[in-house]
CSV table of C-alpha atoms and ligand atoms in Angstrom, one decimal:
chain,number,residue,atom,x,y,z
A,6,MET,CA,0.0,0.0,-0.1
A,7,ALA,CA,1.5,3.3,-1.1
A,8,THR,CA,1.9,5.8,1.7
A,9,THR,CA,1.5,9.6,0.9
A,10,PRO,CA,4.7,11.4,1.8
A,11,ALA,CA,4.4,14.1,4.5
A,12,PRO,CA,3.6,17.5,2.8
A,13,THR,CA,6.5,19.9,2.6
A,14,LEU,CA,6.8,23.5,2.0
A,15,GLU,CA,8.1,22.8,-1.5
A,16,SER,CA,5.1,20.5,-2.2
A,17,VAL,CA,2.7,23.0,-0.8
A,18,ARG,CA,4.1,25.8,-2.9
A,19,ASP,CA,4.0,23.4,-6.2
A,20,ASP,CA,0.4,22.5,-5.5
A,21,ARG,CA,-2.2,23.9,-8.0
A,22,SER,CA,-5.4,22.3,-6.7
A,23,PHE,CA,-7.2,25.2,-5.5
A,24,PHE,CA,-8.1,27.3,-8.7
A,25,GLY,CA,-4.5,26.8,-9.8
A,26,HIS,CA,-3.1,27.9,-6.3
A,27,PRO,CA,-1.9,25.8,-3.4
A,28,ARG,CA,-4.7,24.4,-1.1
A,29,GLY,CA,-3.5,26.3,1.7
A,30,LEU,CA,-4.8,29.4,0.1
A,31,GLY,CA,-8.2,27.9,0.4
A,32,LEU,CA,-7.7,27.5,4.2
A,33,LEU,CA,-6.4,30.9,4.6
A,34,PHE,CA,-9.3,32.3,2.5
A,35,ALA,CA,-11.7,30.6,4.9
A,36,ALA,CA,-9.9,31.7,8.0
A,37,GLU,CA,-9.9,35.5,6.8
A,38,MET,CA,-13.4,35.1,5.5
A,39,TRP,CA,-14.6,34.3,8.9
A,40,GLU,CA,-12.5,37.0,10.7
A,41,ARG,CA,-13.8,39.7,8.3
A,42,PHE,CA,-17.3,38.3,8.7
A,43,SER,CA,-17.0,39.0,12.5
A,44,PHE,CA,-15.4,42.3,11.9
A,45,TYR,CA,-17.8,43.7,9.4
A,46,GLY,CA,-20.8,42.0,11.3
A,47,MET,CA,-20.0,43.9,14.4
A,48,ARG,CA,-18.8,47.2,12.7
A,49,GLY,CA,-22.3,47.4,10.9
A,50,LEU,CA,-24.0,47.3,14.2
A,51,LEU,CA,-21.7,49.5,16.3
A,52,VAL,CA,-23.0,53.0,15.4
A,53,LEU,CA,-26.6,51.8,15.2
A,54,TYR,CA,-26.4,50.2,18.6
A,55,LEU,CA,-24.8,53.3,20.2
A,56,VAL,CA,-27.4,55.6,18.6
A,57,ASN,CA,-30.6,53.7,18.8
A,58,ALA,CA,-30.1,51.4,21.9
A,59,LEU,CA,-27.8,53.6,24.0
A,60,LYS,CA,-29.1,56.9,22.7
A,61,TRP,CA,-25.7,58.4,22.2
A,62,SER,CA,-25.5,61.4,19.9
A,63,ASP,CA,-24.4,61.0,16.3
A,64,GLY,CA,-21.3,63.0,17.0
A,65,ASP,CA,-20.2,60.8,20.0
A,66,ALA,CA,-21.0,57.6,18.1
A,67,ALA,CA,-19.0,58.9,15.2
A,68,ARG,CA,-16.0,59.6,17.4
A,69,LEU,CA,-16.1,56.3,19.1
A,70,TYR,CA,-16.3,54.6,15.8
A,71,GLY,CA,-13.4,56.7,14.3
A,72,ASN,CA,-11.1,55.8,17.3
A,73,TYR,CA,-12.1,52.1,17.1
A,74,MET,CA,-11.2,52.1,13.3
A,75,SER,CA,-7.8,53.8,14.0
A,76,LEU,CA,-7.0,51.6,16.8
A,77,VAL,CA,-8.0,48.3,15.1
A,78,TYR,CA,-5.7,49.0,12.3
A,79,LEU,CA,-2.9,50.2,14.5
A,80,THR,CA,-2.5,47.0,16.4
A,81,PRO,CA,-1.5,44.9,13.4
A,82,LEU,CA,1.8,46.5,13.5
A,83,VAL,CA,2.5,45.4,16.9
A,84,GLY,CA,1.1,42.0,16.4
A,85,GLY,CA,3.2,41.7,13.2
A,86,TYR,CA,6.4,42.7,15.1
A,87,ILE,CA,5.6,40.0,17.8
A,88,ALA,CA,5.1,37.4,15.1
A,89,ASP,CA,8.2,38.2,13.4
A,90,ARG,CA,10.4,38.2,16.7
A,91,LEU,CA,8.6,35.8,18.9
A,92,LEU,CA,5.6,33.8,18.0
A,93,GLY,CA,5.6,33.1,14.3
A,94,THR,CA,2.4,33.7,12.3
A,95,ARG,CA,1.0,30.3,12.9
A,96,ASN,CA,0.6,30.7,16.6
A,97,SER,CA,-0.4,34.4,16.4
A,98,LEU,CA,-3.3,33.5,14.1
A,99,VAL,CA,-4.8,31.2,16.8
A,100,ILE,CA,-4.2,33.6,19.7
A,101,GLY,CA,-5.7,36.4,17.5
A,102,GLY,CA,-8.8,34.2,16.6
A,103,ILE,CA,-9.4,33.4,20.3
A,104,VAL,CA,-9.2,36.9,21.6
A,105,ILE,CA,-11.3,38.4,18.8
A,106,ALA,CA,-14.0,35.7,19.5
A,107,ALA,CA,-13.8,36.4,23.2
A,108,GLY,CA,-14.2,40.0,22.4
A,109,HIS,CA,-17.5,39.6,20.5
A,110,PHE,CA,-18.9,37.3,23.2
A,111,VAL,CA,-18.0,39.8,25.9
A,112,MET,CA,-19.7,42.5,23.8
A,113,ALA,CA,-22.9,40.3,23.8
A,114,ILE,CA,-23.1,40.9,27.5
A,115,ASP,CA,-25.5,43.8,28.3
A,116,ASN,CA,-23.3,46.2,30.2
A,117,MET,CA,-21.0,49.1,29.4
A,118,ALA,CA,-17.9,47.8,31.0
A,119,THR,CA,-18.1,44.5,29.0
A,120,PHE,CA,-18.8,46.6,25.9
A,121,TYR,CA,-15.6,48.5,26.1
A,122,THR,CA,-13.7,45.5,27.2
A,123,GLY,CA,-15.0,43.5,24.3
A,124,MET,CA,-14.0,46.3,21.9
A,125,GLY,CA,-10.5,46.3,23.4
A,126,LEU,CA,-10.3,42.5,23.0
A,127,VAL,CA,-11.3,42.8,19.3
A,128,ILE,CA,-8.7,45.5,18.8
A,129,VAL,CA,-6.0,43.4,20.3
A,130,GLY,CA,-7.0,40.2,18.7
A,131,THR,CA,-7.2,41.8,15.2
A,132,GLY,CA,-3.5,43.0,15.7
A,133,PHE,CA,-2.4,39.3,16.1
A,134,PHE,CA,-4.8,38.1,13.3
A,135,LYS,CA,-5.0,40.5,10.5
A,136,PRO,CA,-1.3,41.1,9.3
A,137,ASN,CA,-0.3,37.5,9.9
A,138,VAL,CA,-3.0,35.8,7.9
A,139,SER,CA,-1.9,38.0,4.9
A,140,THR,CA,1.8,37.3,5.4
A,141,MET,CA,1.1,33.5,5.3
A,142,VAL,CA,-0.6,34.0,1.9
A,143,GLY,CA,2.7,35.5,0.6
A,144,GLN,CA,4.7,32.5,2.0
A,145,LEU,CA,2.8,30.1,-0.1
A,146,TYR,CA,4.6,31.5,-3.1
A,147,ALA,CA,8.3,31.2,-3.8
A,148,ALA,CA,10.1,34.4,-4.9
A,149,GLY,CA,9.2,35.2,-8.5
A,150,ASP,CA,6.1,33.0,-8.6
A,151,PRO,CA,3.8,34.7,-11.1
A,152,ARG,CA,0.8,33.6,-9.3
A,153,ARG,CA,1.3,35.6,-6.2
A,154,ASP,CA,-0.8,38.7,-7.2
A,155,ALA,CA,-3.5,36.5,-8.5
A,156,GLY,CA,-3.3,34.5,-5.2
A,157,PHE,CA,-3.9,37.6,-3.2
A,158,THR,CA,-6.8,38.6,-5.2
A,159,VAL,CA,-8.5,35.3,-4.5
A,160,PHE,CA,-7.7,35.8,-0.9
A,161,TYR,CA,-9.2,39.3,-1.2
A,162,MET,CA,-12.4,37.6,-2.4
A,163,GLY,CA,-12.5,35.8,1.0
A,164,ILE,CA,-12.4,39.1,2.7
A,165,ASN,CA,-15.3,40.4,0.7
A,166,LEU,CA,-17.4,37.3,0.8
A,167,GLY,CA,-17.1,37.7,4.7
A,168,ALA,CA,-18.0,41.3,4.4
A,169,PHE,CA,-20.7,40.7,2.1
A,170,LEU,CA,-22.5,38.0,4.2
A,171,ALA,CA,-21.9,39.6,7.5
A,172,PRO,CA,-24.8,42.2,7.5
A,173,PHE,CA,-27.3,39.5,6.4
A,174,VAL,CA,-26.8,37.5,9.5
A,175,CYS,CA,-25.5,40.2,12.0
A,176,SER,CA,-27.5,43.2,11.2
A,177,THR,CA,-30.6,41.0,10.8
A,178,LEU,CA,-30.2,39.5,14.2
A,179,GLY,CA,-28.9,42.6,15.8
A,180,GLU,CA,-31.7,44.9,14.4
A,181,LYS,CA,-34.6,42.5,14.5
A,182,VAL,CA,-34.0,40.0,17.4
A,183,GLY,CA,-31.7,41.8,19.7
A,184,TRP,CA,-28.5,43.7,19.6
A,185,HIS,CA,-26.6,41.3,21.7
A,186,TYR,CA,-27.4,38.3,19.3
A,187,GLY,CA,-25.8,40.2,16.6
A,188,PHE,CA,-22.5,40.6,18.4
A,189,ALA,CA,-22.6,36.9,19.5
A,190,ALA,CA,-23.1,35.8,15.9
A,191,ALA,CA,-19.9,37.7,15.0
A,192,GLY,CA,-18.2,35.8,17.7
A,193,VAL,CA,-19.5,32.5,16.3
A,194,GLY,CA,-18.1,33.3,12.9
A,195,MET,CA,-14.7,33.9,14.4
A,196,VAL,CA,-14.7,30.6,16.4
A,197,LEU,CA,-15.5,28.7,13.1
A,198,GLY,CA,-12.7,30.4,11.4
A,199,THR,CA,-10.1,29.6,14.2
A,200,VAL,CA,-11.2,26.0,14.6
A,201,SER,CA,-11.1,25.3,10.8
A,202,TYR,CA,-7.6,26.8,10.6
A,203,VAL,CA,-6.3,24.7,13.7
A,204,LEU,CA,-7.7,21.5,12.2
A,205,LEU,CA,-6.4,21.9,8.7
A,206,ARG,CA,-3.2,23.7,9.1
A,207,ASP,CA,-0.9,20.8,9.4
A,208,LYS,CA,-2.2,19.3,6.3
A,209,TYR,CA,-2.5,22.4,4.1
A,210,LEU,CA,0.2,24.8,5.6
A,211,PRO,CA,3.1,22.7,6.7
A,212,GLY,CA,6.3,24.7,7.5
A,213,ILE,CA,4.6,28.0,7.1
A,214,GLY,CA,4.6,30.7,9.7
A,215,LEU,CA,6.7,28.9,12.3
A,216,ALA,CA,8.2,30.9,15.1
A,217,PRO,CA,11.6,32.5,14.2
A,218,GLY,CA,14.5,30.1,13.7
A,219,ARG,CA,12.2,27.0,13.4
A,220,GLY,CA,11.3,26.8,9.8
A,221,ALA,CA,12.4,27.6,6.4
A,222,ALA,CA,9.7,30.1,5.6
A,223,ALA,CA,10.2,31.9,8.8
A,224,THR,CA,13.9,32.5,8.4
A,225,ALA,CA,14.8,32.1,4.7
A,226,GLY,CA,16.7,35.0,3.6
A,227,ALA,CA,17.6,36.2,7.1
A,228,GLY,CA,21.2,34.8,7.0
A,229,GLY,CA,23.9,37.3,7.8
A,230,GLU,CA,21.9,40.4,8.3
A,231,SER,CA,22.2,42.2,11.6
A,232,PRO,CA,19.1,41.8,13.7
A,233,SER,CA,17.1,45.0,14.5
A,234,ARG,CA,18.0,46.5,17.8
A,235,PRO,CA,15.3,47.7,20.3
A,236,TRP,CA,16.9,51.3,20.2
A,237,HIS,CA,16.1,51.5,16.6
A,238,GLY,CA,12.4,51.4,17.5
A,239,ILE,CA,12.7,53.7,20.5
A,240,VAL,CA,14.5,56.4,18.5
A,241,GLY,CA,12.0,56.3,15.8
A,242,GLY,CA,9.1,56.0,18.2
A,243,ALA,CA,10.3,59.1,20.2
A,244,ALA,CA,10.9,61.1,16.9
A,245,GLY,CA,7.3,60.1,15.7
A,246,LEU,CA,5.7,61.1,19.0
A,247,GLY,CA,7.4,64.5,18.8
A,248,VAL,CA,6.1,65.0,15.2
A,249,ALA,CA,2.7,63.9,16.2
A,250,ALA,CA,2.7,66.2,19.2
A,251,LEU,CA,3.4,69.2,17.0
A,252,ALA,CA,1.0,68.3,14.3
A,253,SER,CA,-2.1,67.0,16.1
A,254,SER,CA,-2.7,69.3,19.1
A,255,GLY,CA,-2.7,66.4,21.5
A,256,ASN,CA,-5.3,63.9,20.2
A,257,TRP,CA,-4.3,60.8,22.0
A,258,VAL,CA,-4.9,58.4,19.0
A,259,ALA,CA,-2.7,60.6,16.9
A,260,LEU,CA,0.0,60.6,19.4
A,261,LEU,CA,-0.1,56.9,19.7
A,262,MET,CA,0.0,56.6,16.0
A,263,GLY,CA,2.9,58.9,15.6
A,264,ALA,CA,4.9,56.8,18.1
A,265,VAL,CA,4.1,53.6,16.5
A,266,ILE,CA,4.7,54.9,12.9
A,267,GLY,CA,8.0,56.4,14.1
A,268,GLY,CA,8.9,53.1,15.9
A,269,ALA,CA,8.1,51.1,12.7
A,270,ILE,CA,10.3,53.4,10.4
A,271,GLY,CA,13.1,53.3,13.1
A,272,THR,CA,12.9,49.5,13.3
A,273,ALA,CA,12.7,48.6,9.6
A,274,VAL,CA,14.9,51.4,8.2
A,275,LEU,CA,17.8,51.4,10.8
A,276,GLY,CA,17.6,47.5,10.9
A,277,THR,CA,18.4,47.0,7.2
A,278,HIS,CA,20.9,48.2,4.8
A,279,GLY,CA,21.8,48.0,0.9
A,280,GLU,CA,19.0,46.7,-1.3
A,281,GLU,CA,16.8,45.8,1.5
A,282,ARG,CA,16.7,49.3,3.0
A,283,LYS,CA,16.0,50.8,-0.4
A,284,ARG,CA,12.8,48.4,-0.7
A,285,VAL,CA,11.8,49.3,3.0
A,286,ILE,CA,11.9,53.0,2.0
A,287,ALA,CA,10.0,52.4,-1.2
A,288,LEU,CA,7.3,50.7,0.9
A,289,PHE,CA,7.0,53.7,3.2
A,290,ILE,CA,6.5,56.0,0.3
A,291,VAL,CA,3.9,53.9,-1.3
A,292,VAL,CA,2.1,53.6,2.1
A,293,THR,CA,1.9,57.5,2.3
A,294,PHE,CA,0.1,57.7,-0.9
A,295,ILE,CA,-2.3,54.8,0.2
A,296,VAL,CA,-3.4,56.8,3.3
A,297,LEU,CA,-5.0,59.1,0.7
A,298,PHE,CA,-6.6,56.2,-1.0
A,299,TRP,CA,-8.4,54.9,2.1
A,300,ALA,CA,-9.3,58.2,3.4
A,301,ALA,CA,-11.2,58.9,0.2
A,302,PHE,CA,-12.4,55.2,-0.2
A,303,GLU,CA,-13.8,55.0,3.3
A,304,GLN,CA,-16.2,57.9,2.6
A,305,ALA,CA,-18.5,54.9,1.6
A,306,GLY,CA,-19.5,54.7,5.4
A,307,SER,CA,-19.8,58.4,6.0
A,308,SER,CA,-20.5,61.1,3.3
A,309,MET,CA,-21.4,58.7,0.6
A,310,ASN,CA,-23.8,56.8,3.1
A,311,LEU,CA,-25.5,60.1,3.7
A,312,PHE,CA,-25.8,60.9,-0.2
A,313,ALA,CA,-27.6,57.6,-0.4
A,314,ASP,CA,-29.8,58.4,2.6
A,315,ARG,CA,-30.8,62.0,1.9
A,316,HIS,CA,-30.2,62.7,-1.9
A,317,THR,CA,-30.8,59.3,-3.6
A,318,ASP,CA,-34.1,58.1,-5.0
A,319,ARG,CA,-34.3,54.8,-3.4
A,320,THR,CA,-37.8,53.7,-4.5
A,321,ILE,CA,-38.2,50.8,-6.7
A,322,GLY,CA,-42.1,50.9,-7.7
A,323,SER,CA,-43.6,51.1,-4.3
A,324,PHE,CA,-40.7,49.6,-2.4
A,325,LEU,CA,-38.2,51.8,-0.5
A,326,MET,CA,-34.7,50.3,-0.6
A,327,PRO,CA,-33.0,50.5,2.8
A,328,THR,CA,-29.9,52.8,2.8
A,329,GLY,CA,-27.7,50.2,4.3
A,330,TRP,CA,-28.1,48.0,1.1
A,331,PHE,CA,-25.6,50.4,-0.7
A,332,GLN,CA,-23.0,49.3,1.8
A,333,SER,CA,-22.8,45.8,0.3
A,334,VAL,CA,-22.5,47.2,-3.3
A,335,ASN,CA,-18.8,47.4,-3.1
A,336,SER,CA,-18.2,43.8,-1.8
A,337,LEU,CA,-20.6,42.6,-4.5
A,338,PHE,CA,-18.8,44.3,-7.3
A,339,LEU,CA,-15.6,43.2,-5.8
A,340,LEU,CA,-16.7,39.5,-5.9
A,341,LEU,CA,-17.9,40.0,-9.6
A,342,PHE,CA,-14.7,41.6,-10.9
A,343,ALA,CA,-11.9,40.1,-8.7
A,344,THR,CA,-11.2,37.2,-11.1
A,345,VAL,CA,-11.3,39.5,-14.0
A,346,PHE,CA,-8.4,41.6,-12.5
A,347,ALA,CA,-6.5,38.4,-11.2
A,348,GLY,CA,-6.8,36.9,-14.7
A,349,LEU,CA,-5.5,40.3,-16.2
A,350,TRP,CA,-2.5,40.4,-14.1
A,351,LEU,CA,-1.5,36.8,-14.8
A,352,ARG,CA,-2.0,37.3,-18.7
A,353,LEU,CA,0.1,40.4,-18.5
A,354,SER,CA,2.8,38.6,-16.4
A,355,LYS,CA,2.9,35.7,-18.7
A,356,ALA,CA,3.3,38.0,-21.7
A,357,GLY,CA,6.1,39.8,-19.8
A,358,ARG,CA,4.2,43.0,-19.8
A,359,GLU,CA,2.9,43.3,-16.1
A,360,PRO,CA,3.2,46.9,-15.0
A,361,PRO,CA,5.2,47.5,-11.7
A,362,THR,CA,3.0,47.5,-8.6
A,363,ALA,CA,3.5,51.4,-8.1
A,364,PHE,CA,1.9,51.8,-11.5
A,365,LYS,CA,-1.1,49.8,-10.6
A,366,MET,CA,-1.5,52.0,-7.8
A,367,VAL,CA,-1.4,55.1,-10.0
A,368,ILE,CA,-4.3,53.5,-11.8
A,369,GLY,CA,-6.1,52.6,-8.7
A,370,LEU,CA,-5.9,56.1,-7.3
A,371,PHE,CA,-7.0,57.5,-10.6
A,372,LEU,CA,-10.1,55.2,-10.8
A,373,LEU,CA,-11.0,56.2,-7.4
A,374,GLY,CA,-11.0,59.9,-8.4
A,375,LEU,CA,-13.2,59.0,-11.4
A,376,GLY,CA,-15.7,57.4,-9.0
A,377,PHE,CA,-16.0,60.8,-7.4
A,378,VAL,CA,-16.4,62.5,-10.6
A,379,ALA,CA,-19.8,60.5,-10.9
A,380,LEU,CA,-20.7,62.0,-7.5
A,381,VAL,CA,-19.7,65.5,-8.6
A,382,ILE,CA,-22.0,65.3,-11.4
A,383,GLY,CA,-24.8,63.7,-9.4
A,384,GLY,CA,-24.0,66.4,-6.8
A,385,ARG,CA,-24.7,69.1,-9.3
A,386,LEU,CA,-28.2,67.7,-9.9
A,387,VAL,CA,-28.8,67.5,-6.2
A,388,ASP,CA,-27.6,71.2,-5.8
A,389,ALA,CA,-30.1,72.2,-8.4
A,390,GLY,CA,-32.9,70.5,-6.2
A,391,GLY,CA,-34.3,67.0,-5.8
A,392,LYS,CA,-33.1,63.5,-5.4
A,393,VAL,CA,-31.0,61.7,-8.1
A,394,SER,CA,-31.1,58.2,-9.5
A,395,PRO,CA,-28.9,55.6,-7.8
A,396,VAL,CA,-26.9,55.5,-11.0
A,397,PHE,CA,-24.5,57.9,-9.6
A,398,LEU,CA,-23.8,56.2,-6.5
A,399,LEU,CA,-23.5,52.8,-8.4
A,400,ALA,CA,-21.1,54.3,-10.9
A,401,ALA,CA,-19.0,55.6,-8.0
A,402,TYR,CA,-18.8,52.2,-6.3
A,403,LEU,CA,-18.0,50.5,-9.5
A,404,PHE,CA,-15.0,52.8,-10.1
A,405,HIS,CA,-14.1,52.5,-6.5
A,406,THR,CA,-14.0,48.8,-6.6
A,407,TRP,CA,-11.9,48.6,-9.7
A,408,GLY,CA,-9.5,51.1,-8.1
A,409,GLU,CA,-9.5,48.9,-4.9
A,410,LEU,CA,-8.6,45.8,-7.0
A,411,CYS,CA,-5.6,47.7,-8.4
A,412,VAL,CA,-4.5,49.0,-5.0
A,413,SER,CA,-5.5,46.6,-2.1
A,414,PRO,CA,-4.8,42.9,-3.0
A,415,VAL,CA,-1.9,44.0,-5.1
A,416,GLY,CA,-0.5,46.0,-2.1
A,417,LEU,CA,-0.8,43.0,0.2
A,418,SER,CA,1.3,41.1,-2.3
A,419,TYR,CA,3.6,44.0,-2.8
A,420,VAL,CA,4.5,43.9,1.0
A,421,THR,CA,5.3,40.2,0.8
A,422,LYS,CA,7.7,40.9,-2.2
A,423,VAL,CA,9.6,43.9,-0.8
A,424,ALA,CA,9.8,43.0,2.9
A,425,PRO,CA,12.8,41.3,4.1
A,426,VAL,CA,11.5,38.0,5.6
A,427,ARG,CA,12.5,39.0,9.2
A,428,PHE,CA,10.2,42.0,8.9
A,429,ALA,CA,7.5,40.4,6.9
A,430,SER,CA,4.6,40.8,9.4
A,431,LEU,CA,5.8,44.2,11.0
A,432,LEU,CA,5.8,45.6,7.3
A,433,MET,CA,2.4,44.0,6.7
A,434,GLY,CA,1.3,46.1,9.8
A,435,VAL,CA,2.8,49.2,8.2
A,436,TRP,CA,0.4,48.4,5.2
A,437,PHE,CA,-2.5,48.5,7.6
A,438,LEU,CA,-1.3,51.5,9.3
A,439,ALA,CA,-2.3,53.5,6.3
A,440,ASN,CA,-6.0,52.5,7.2
A,441,SER,CA,-5.4,53.8,10.7
A,442,ALA,CA,-4.1,57.1,9.5
A,443,ALA,CA,-6.8,57.3,6.8
A,444,GLY,CA,-9.5,57.1,9.6
A,445,LEU,CA,-8.1,60.4,11.0
A,446,VAL,CA,-7.9,62.1,7.4
A,447,GLY,CA,-11.0,60.6,6.2
A,448,GLY,CA,-12.9,61.7,9.2
A,449,ALA,CA,-11.6,65.3,8.7
A,450,ILE,CA,-12.9,65.1,5.1
A,451,ALA,CA,-16.2,63.8,6.1
A,452,ALA,CA,-16.6,66.6,8.7
A,453,MET,CA,-16.1,69.1,5.9
A,454,THR,CA,-19.8,68.5,4.9
A,455,GLU,CA,-20.8,70.6,7.9
A,456,THR,CA,-19.1,73.7,6.0
A,457,VAL,CA,-19.2,72.7,2.3
A,458,LYS,CA,-22.9,72.7,1.7
A,459,SER,CA,-22.9,72.0,-2.1
A,460,GLN,CA,-22.7,68.3,-2.8
A,461,ALA,CA,-20.8,68.9,-6.0
A,462,ALA,CA,-18.2,71.0,-4.2
A,463,PHE,CA,-17.9,68.4,-1.4
A,464,PHE,CA,-17.2,65.5,-3.6
A,465,ALA,CA,-14.7,67.5,-5.5
A,466,ILE,CA,-12.5,67.3,-2.5
A,467,PRO,CA,-11.8,63.6,-2.4
A,468,MET,CA,-11.8,63.7,-6.3
A,469,ALA,CA,-9.0,66.2,-6.4
A,470,THR,CA,-7.0,64.4,-3.5
A,471,SER,CA,-7.2,61.1,-5.4
A,472,ILE,CA,-6.4,62.3,-8.9
A,473,GLY,CA,-3.7,64.6,-7.5
A,474,ALA,CA,-2.1,61.7,-5.4
A,475,SER,CA,-2.4,59.5,-8.7
A,476,LEU,CA,-0.4,62.0,-10.7
A,477,LEU,CA,2.1,62.6,-8.0
A,478,LEU,CA,2.8,58.9,-7.7
A,479,LEU,CA,3.1,58.6,-11.4
A,480,LEU,CA,6.1,60.9,-11.1
A,481,LEU,CA,7.5,58.6,-8.5
A,482,VAL,CA,7.3,55.4,-10.4
A,483,PRO,CA,10.8,55.4,-11.9
A,484,LEU,CA,12.3,56.1,-8.5
A,485,LEU,CA,10.1,53.4,-6.8
A,486,ARG,CA,11.2,51.0,-9.6
A,487,ARG,CA,14.8,51.6,-8.9
A,488,LEU,CA,14.4,51.3,-5.2
A,489,THR,CA,12.7,47.9,-5.5
A,490,ALA,CA,14.8,46.6,-8.5
A,491,SER,CA,16.3,43.8,-6.5
A,492,VAL,CA,12.8,42.0,-6.3
A,493,GLN,CA,11.2,43.5,-9.5
A,494,ALA,CA,8.1,44.6,-7.6
B,529,LIG,N1,-11.9,45.5,2.9
B,529,LIG,C1,-10.5,45.2,3.1
B,529,LIG,C2,-10.3,44.5,4.3
B,529,LIG,O1,-11.3,44.4,5.2
B,529,LIG,C3,-9.6,46.4,3.1
B,529,LIG,C4,-10.1,47.4,4.0
B,529,LIG,C5,-9.1,48.3,4.2
B,529,LIG,O2,-8.0,48.1,4.1
B,529,LIG,N2,-9.5,49.5,4.5
B,529,LIG,O3,-9.2,44.1,4.7
C-alpha cells in the first residue's frame, strides 16, 4: 500500500489544486473570510447600537467609531512585530482568533464595562490576526512565482465574501431580534474560522509561519543580516511622538499613531541596509499615498452613506430600498470583478508586460478619483434641487471597486515581495497603518460636509486628492522601480 509522503513547504508551493493555487490558500481564504465576517458584522451594528439602543449623539458615536477604526488598524503593526520576533504567524493567528471571538462574546453581555472590554479585545486580537494571515498567503509562493498577485486577489475575495454576508446575519439578528445576538453571531463566525484553521493547518500549511528560527519560511533570507535593535524602534518612536505632538494638538490616538509609525520606521529602516533598506523606503513612500486612497475610499461609510440616505431616490416601484443596502455594493462588485483583475495580471505577467505595482496603484488612485467625478455630476443635480437616480452612486462604487482591485490585493502582495522576511509581518502592519491614519484624515474630510454645503463642491475634494495623488505617484514610479529593482516589484 502506497503511503503519501508528508507534505513539505516545497510540495505546498507546487500545489495547484485550489483554482491553480496551493490548497493552503483555500484555508487562509476561509480563516480570513470568517474573521472579516465577524469584523464587518460587528462594525455594521456598532454605530446603530450606540445611537438607537444607548441613545448616544451622532457625534459621540462617530467619534467612538473613528477611534475604534484607527486602533483596530494600528495594532496589526505590534502583532506583526511580535509574530516576526517571537511567536511566528502560525501561533499568532490562533491567539488572535481566540481573543477576537472572546471580544465579540464579551460585547454580547449587556453592560457598558463589558462593551468596552469586548471592543478592546477585538482591537488586540485583530493585531495578532490580520497582518499574519496575509503574510502567510505570501509564504505560499516562492520568490518570483507569477501566481502571487492573483493569489492575493483570490484571498481578497474571501475578505469580501465575509464582508458581504455579515450584514445579512449580524445586522438582521442585531436589528430585528436583539443587539446582543448580533454581536454573539460575530463571535460564532470567528470561532468557526479559528477551529477550521487549527484542524487543517498541518495538512495544508506545513512549514508556514513557524516561530523565528524554526522553519524555512520563517527564516529564509535572514542569513547574515544584523538583527534589529530595540533602540532603533525607541529612537524612531520618540521622533514620531514628537512630530505627532507638534502636528495634532494632542489627540491621543494621533500621538499613539505617531509613536508607532516612528517606531516602525526606526526598526525597519535602521535595521536594514543596502537593497533591503531601499525596498523598505519604497514601501513607506507607497504607504503614504495609500493613506489618501483609504481616506477617500472609506467615505463609503460616512458622506457617501448620507448621499444615499438623503439625496438618492431609493424607491423601486412602491418599495423603498434600505440605505444600508448600498454598503454591500462594493463587496458585491468586488466579488464579480476580482477574477477579471486576477486573470488580467496573470496574462500580462505571462506576456512579460505586467506593470510595476506602483503603476497599478497610480491607476487605482485615478479610478477612485473617477468614481468621485460621478458623484460631482450627481451632486450638481442635487444642488439644483431634488433627489437623483442611484446610478451615480452605483457608478462611483464600480470605479471605487476597480480602483480597490488595483491597490489593495496588489498592495498585500507587494508587501510580501519587498519586505525582508524577518520584517514580513511588521511591514504588513505598516500596510494596515495606512488605514489607521486614513481614519483620521477621512474623518476630517467627512466633517467638511458641515461647512461645504454644495454636494458637488464637497465630492470635488476627495476627487481632487485622489487624482492629485495619482499624478504625483506617477512621477515617482521610476524612483520606486529603482528602489525595488532587486525584487522587481
Ligand atoms: N476591505 C478590506 C479588508 O477588510 C480592506 C479594508 C481596508 O484596508 N480599508 O481587509
